[in-house]
């Protein structure tokens, strides 16, 4: 039968089967290709997203990767997100430490200047800025008598009181030591500022309880207003400091607004100090004794020793 019939004649009845097998093969190839593409996309798409996230994170942008599934790539993406969160939190902590006082938690000098610079850049006729310097009176006495831990505890309580007085209308910071500062923004009348300064002095002058001891201190306040007293943070800080010096010089427990003549007073003080250093160096100080007389008996009961300086311009000082 094989010898009398050709192979083509023998297979003629099975042509449909060849077409079916060809069709099945093509469908199998198509399904295999589709599955390969899907599998490749499932692997390469998360890897591409992860690569892009790493690149953006390396350039300083905080970014995260969407996590889908529970395979090794999803675990890698999840670990990447955890690393980003940990680094971001650590950077926030570092930034907070760099810009805040470690004792009181208030903004420090650097943060204060940055805030003041931004406030000055956005000020207008309806939004002016105020800088107030606050210095504690007799704080050194607390450190000398009760110790520095007591002084630190006192500074924390002072910071809390200042924040209560200022509230949400301004920002309180600590410059260092026993000096604090306040920034206020808005159009505030001079009388309101005077009242606020009085409240600050009154609040900080109330008694404190430190280590079962009753402690009393005072406060002096110097105030400078922008733009009248300065159009830069440096000028405002300098002039507020001059106003604070004038408040302390006037007897402490007072507030003082900046005035232009404070510059001339400060310059006279500085010049007098330089002249005095030269006088000490060249031996221009003279010792005088003045008798102390009891008026009832008109008898000399002692002597007062006076050191006089014959200034070439101001005469005897």
Coordinates of C-alpha atoms in Angstrom, one line a residue:
X1 CA 0.0 0.0 0.0
X2 CA 2.9 2.3 0.8
X3 CA 4.5 1.5 -2.5
X4 CA 1.4 2.1 -4.6
X5 CA 0.3 5.4 -2.9
X6 CA 2.4 8.5 -2.6
X7 CA 2.9 10.3 0.7
X8 CA 1.0 13.3 -0.5
X9 CA -2.0 11.1 -1.3
X10 CA -1.7 9.4 2.1
X11 CA -1.6 12.7 4.0
X12 CA -4.2 14.5 1.9
X13 CA -7.0 13.6 4.4
X14 CA -5.1 15.2 7.3
X15 CA -4.4 18.7 5.9
X16 CA -6.9 20.2 8.4
X17 CA -4.8 18.6 11.2
X18 CA -1.6 20.3 9.9
X19 CA -3.5 23.6 9.9
X20 CA -4.7 23.0 13.4
X21 CA -1.2 22.2 14.6
X22 CA 0.1 25.3 12.9
X23 CA -2.6 27.4 14.5
X24 CA -1.9 25.9 17.9
X25 CA 1.9 26.6 17.4
X26 CA 1.2 30.2 16.5
X27 CA -1.1 30.8 19.4
X28 CA 1.5 29.2 21.7
X29 CA 4.1 31.5 20.4
X30 CA 1.9 34.5 20.8
X31 CA 1.0 33.5 24.4
X32 CA 4.6 32.8 25.2
X33 CA 5.6 36.2 23.8
X34 CA 2.9 38.0 25.7
X35 CA 3.8 36.3 28.9
X36 CA 7.5 37.1 28.3
X37 CA 6.6 40.8 27.8
X38 CA 4.4 40.9 30.9
X39 CA 7.1 39.1 33.0
X40 CA 9.8 41.4 31.6
X41 CA 7.6 44.5 32.3
X42 CA 6.9 43.2 35.8
X43 CA 10.6 43.0 36.5
X44 CA 12.0 45.9 34.5
X45 CA 9.3 48.5 35.3
X46 CA 9.9 48.4 39.1
X47 CA 13.6 48.2 38.5
X48 CA 13.4 51.3 36.3
X49 CA 11.3 53.1 38.8
X50 CA 13.7 52.1 41.6
X51 CA 16.7 53.3 39.5
X52 CA 15.0 56.6 38.8
X53 CA 14.1 57.0 42.5
X54 CA 17.8 56.4 43.4
X55 CA 18.9 59.0 40.9
X56 CA 16.4 61.6 42.2
X57 CA 17.3 60.9 45.8
X58 CA 21.0 61.2 45.0
X59 CA 20.3 64.7 43.6
X60 CA 18.6 65.7 46.9
X61 CA 15.0 65.1 46.2
X62 CA 13.1 63.0 48.7
X63 CA 11.2 60.4 46.7
X64 CA 9.7 56.9 47.3
X65 CA 8.8 53.9 45.1
X66 CA 5.3 52.4 44.9
X67 CA 5.4 48.8 46.4
X68 CA 3.2 46.1 44.7
X69 CA 3.3 42.4 45.5
X70 CA 5.4 40.4 47.8
X71 CA 8.3 39.3 45.7
X72 CA 12.0 40.2 46.0
X73 CA 11.7 43.4 43.9
X74 CA 8.8 44.6 46.2
X75 CA 10.9 43.8 49.2
X76 CA 13.8 45.8 47.7
X77 CA 11.5 48.8 47.0
X78 CA 10.1 48.6 50.5
X79 CA 13.7 48.6 52.0
X80 CA 14.5 51.6 49.8
X81 CA 11.5 53.5 51.1
X82 CA 12.5 52.6 54.7
X83 CA 16.0 53.9 54.0
X84 CA 14.7 57.2 52.5
X85 CA 12.4 57.7 55.6
X86 CA 15.3 57.1 58.0
X87 CA 17.6 59.5 56.2
X88 CA 14.9 62.1 55.9
X89 CA 14.1 61.9 59.6
X90 CA 17.8 62.1 60.5
X91 CA 18.2 65.2 58.3
X92 CA 15.2 66.8 59.9
X93 CA 16.7 66.2 63.3
X94 CA 20.1 67.6 62.2
X95 CA 18.4 70.7 60.7
X96 CA 16.4 71.2 63.9
X97 CA 19.5 70.9 66.1
X98 CA 21.4 73.3 63.8
X99 CA 18.6 75.9 64.0
X100 CA 17.3 75.6 67.5
X101 CA 18.7 76.1 71.0
X102 CA 19.5 72.8 72.6
X103 CA 18.4 74.0 76.1
X104 CA 15.1 75.8 75.5
X105 CA 14.2 74.4 72.1
X106 CA 13.7 78.0 70.8
X107 CA 15.1 79.1 67.5
X108 CA 18.8 80.1 67.8
X109 CA 20.6 83.1 66.4
X110 CA 21.0 81.6 62.9
X111 CA 17.4 80.7 62.6
X112 CA 16.4 84.1 64.0
X113 CA 18.4 85.9 61.3
X114 CA 16.9 83.7 58.6
X115 CA 13.4 84.4 59.8
X116 CA 14.1 88.1 60.1
X117 CA 15.6 88.2 56.5
X118 CA 12.4 86.6 55.1
X119 CA 10.2 88.9 57.1
X120 CA 12.0 92.0 55.8
X121 CA 11.8 90.7 52.2
X122 CA 8.0 90.4 52.5
X123 CA 7.2 93.6 54.5
X124 CA 5.0 96.4 53.2
X125 CA 3.2 99.5 54.5
X126 CA 0.7 97.2 56.2
X127 CA 3.2 94.6 57.4
X128 CA 6.2 96.0 59.3
X129 CA 8.6 94.2 61.4
X130 CA 9.8 94.6 65.0
X131 CA 12.8 93.2 66.7
X132 CA 13.0 93.2 70.5
X133 CA 16.0 92.1 72.5
X134 CA 15.4 90.9 76.0
X135 CA 18.2 90.5 78.6
X136 CA 17.7 89.1 82.0
X137 CA 18.9 91.2 84.9
X138 CA 20.8 89.6 87.8
X139 CA 21.0 86.2 86.0
X140 CA 24.7 85.8 86.7
X141 CA 23.9 86.0 90.4
X142 CA 21.7 82.9 90.0
X143 CA 24.5 81.0 88.4
X144 CA 27.0 82.1 91.0
X145 CA 24.8 81.2 94.0
X146 CA 22.7 78.2 92.9
X147 CA 24.9 76.8 90.1
X148 CA 24.6 76.4 86.4
X149 CA 22.0 73.6 86.5
X150 CA 19.7 76.0 88.3
X151 CA 20.5 78.7 85.8
X152 CA 19.6 76.3 82.9
X153 CA 16.3 75.4 84.6
X154 CA 15.6 79.2 85.0
X155 CA 16.2 79.8 81.3
X156 CA 13.7 77.1 80.4
X157 CA 11.0 78.7 82.5
X158 CA 11.9 82.1 81.0
X159 CA 11.5 80.7 77.5
X160 CA 8.1 79.2 78.4
X161 CA 6.9 82.5 79.9
X162 CA 8.0 84.5 76.8
X163 CA 6.2 82.1 74.5
X164 CA 3.0 82.5 76.5
X165 CA 3.2 86.3 76.4
X166 CA 4.1 86.5 72.7
X167 CA 1.7 83.8 71.7
X168 CA 1.0 83.5 67.9
X169 CA 1.6 87.1 67.1
X170 CA 5.4 86.7 66.9
X171 CA 8.4 84.4 67.2
X172 CA 10.6 84.0 70.3
X173 CA 14.2 82.9 70.0
X174 CA 17.3 82.7 72.2
X175 CA 20.5 84.4 71.1
X176 CA 22.6 82.7 73.8
X177 CA 23.4 83.2 77.4
X178 CA 20.6 85.1 79.1
X179 CA 19.6 87.0 75.9
X180 CA 16.4 86.4 74.0
X181 CA 14.8 88.0 71.0
X182 CA 11.3 88.5 69.6
X183 CA 10.2 89.1 66.0
X184 CA 6.7 90.6 65.4
X185 CA 5.2 91.3 62.0
X186 CA 2.3 93.6 61.3
X187 CA 1.3 97.2 61.7
X188 CA 1.4 97.6 65.5
X189 CA 1.0 101.0 67.2
X190 CA 3.9 102.2 69.4
X191 CA 1.6 102.2 72.4
X192 CA 0.8 98.6 71.9
X193 CA 4.5 97.8 71.6
X194 CA 5.1 99.6 74.9
X195 CA 2.4 97.7 76.6
X196 CA 3.8 94.4 75.3
X197 CA 7.3 95.3 76.5
X198 CA 5.8 96.1 80.0
X199 CA 4.0 92.7 80.0
X200 CA 7.3 91.0 79.1
X201 CA 9.1 92.7 81.9
X202 CA 6.3 92.1 84.4
X203 CA 6.0 88.4 83.5
X204 CA 9.7 87.7 83.6
X205 CA 10.1 89.6 86.9
X206 CA 7.7 87.4 88.8
X207 CA 9.2 84.8 91.1
X208 CA 10.5 81.4 90.0
X209 CA 10.7 78.1 91.8
X210 CA 14.1 76.5 91.2
X211 CA 15.3 73.5 93.2
X212 CA 12.8 74.4 96.0
X213 CA 14.3 78.0 96.1
X214 CA 12.4 81.2 95.3
X215 CA 14.3 83.1 92.7
X216 CA 13.8 86.6 91.5
X217 CA 15.3 88.2 88.4
X218 CA 14.4 91.2 86.2
X219 CA 14.4 91.9 82.5
X220 CA 15.3 94.8 80.2
X221 CA 13.9 95.2 76.6
X222 CA 15.4 97.0 73.6
X223 CA 13.1 97.6 70.6
X224 CA 13.9 98.5 66.9
X225 CA 11.3 98.8 64.1
X226 CA 11.7 98.3 60.4
X227 CA 12.1 100.1 58.2
X228 CA 12.5 103.3 60.3
X229 CA 15.3 101.8 62.4
X230 CA 16.9 99.7 59.7
X231 CA 16.1 98.0 56.4
X232 CA 18.4 95.0 56.9
X233 CA 18.5 92.3 59.6
X234 CA 22.0 93.4 60.6
X235 CA 20.9 97.0 61.1
X236 CA 17.8 96.0 63.1
X237 CA 19.8 93.7 65.3
X238 CA 22.4 96.3 66.0
X239 CA 19.9 99.0 66.8
X240 CA 17.8 96.8 69.0
X241 CA 21.0 95.9 70.9
X242 CA 21.7 99.6 71.3
X243 CA 18.2 100.2 72.6
X244 CA 18.7 97.3 75.1
X245 CA 21.9 98.8 76.3
X246 CA 20.1 102.1 76.9
X247 CA 17.4 100.3 78.8
X248 CA 19.9 98.7 81.1
X249 CA 21.9 101.9 81.5
X250 CA 18.7 103.7 82.6
X251 CA 18.4 101.4 85.6
X252 CA 17.2 98.0 84.3
X253 CA 13.7 96.6 84.4
X254 CA 12.9 99.0 81.6
X255 CA 12.2 99.1 77.9
X256 CA 13.7 101.5 75.4
X257 CA 12.9 102.2 71.7
X258 CA 15.8 102.8 69.4
X259 CA 16.7 106.4 68.8
X260 CA 19.3 107.9 66.4
X261 CA 21.2 109.5 69.3
X262 CA 22.1 106.1 70.7
X263 CA 24.7 105.8 68.0
X264 CA 26.5 108.9 69.0
X265 CA 26.3 107.9 72.7
X266 CA 27.8 104.5 71.8
X267 CA 30.5 106.1 69.8
X268 CA 31.3 108.5 72.7
X269 CA 31.5 105.5 75.1
X270 CA 33.8 103.6 72.7
X271 CA 36.1 106.6 72.3
X272 CA 36.2 107.2 76.0
X273 CA 37.1 103.6 76.6
X274 CA 40.0 103.8 74.1
X275 CA 41.2 107.0 75.7
X276 CA 41.1 105.4 79.1
X277 CA 43.2 102.4 77.9
X278 CA 45.8 104.9 76.6
X279 CA 45.7 106.8 79.9
X280 CA 46.3 103.6 81.9
X281 CA 49.1 102.6 79.6
X282 CA 50.8 106.0 79.9
X283 CA 50.2 106.5 83.6
X284 CA 47.8 109.5 83.3
X285 CA 45.7 108.5 86.3
X286 CA 46.2 110.4 89.6
X287 CA 45.4 109.4 93.1
X288 CA 43.7 112.0 95.4
X289 CA 42.6 111.7 99.0
X290 CA 39.6 113.6 100.2
X291 CA 38.9 113.9 104.0
X292 CA 35.6 112.6 105.4
X293 CA 34.5 115.0 108.2
X294 CA 31.9 114.4 110.9
X295 CA 29.6 117.4 110.8
X296 CA 28.7 117.2 114.6
X297 CA 32.3 117.5 115.8
X298 CA 34.0 118.8 112.6
X299 CA 36.6 116.1 113.1
X300 CA 38.2 114.1 110.3
X301 CA 37.0 110.5 110.6
X302 CA 38.5 109.1 107.5
X303 CA 39.6 109.6 103.9
X304 CA 38.1 108.8 100.6
X305 CA 40.6 107.6 97.9
X306 CA 39.8 109.0 94.4
X307 CA 41.3 108.1 91.1
X308 CA 41.2 111.0 88.8
X309 CA 41.9 111.2 85.1
X310 CA 42.9 114.5 83.6
X311 CA 41.5 114.0 80.1
X312 CA 43.1 116.3 77.4
X313 CA 39.6 117.3 76.1
X314 CA 37.1 116.7 78.9
X315 CA 39.3 117.8 81.8
X316 CA 39.3 116.0 85.1
X317 CA 37.1 112.8 85.2

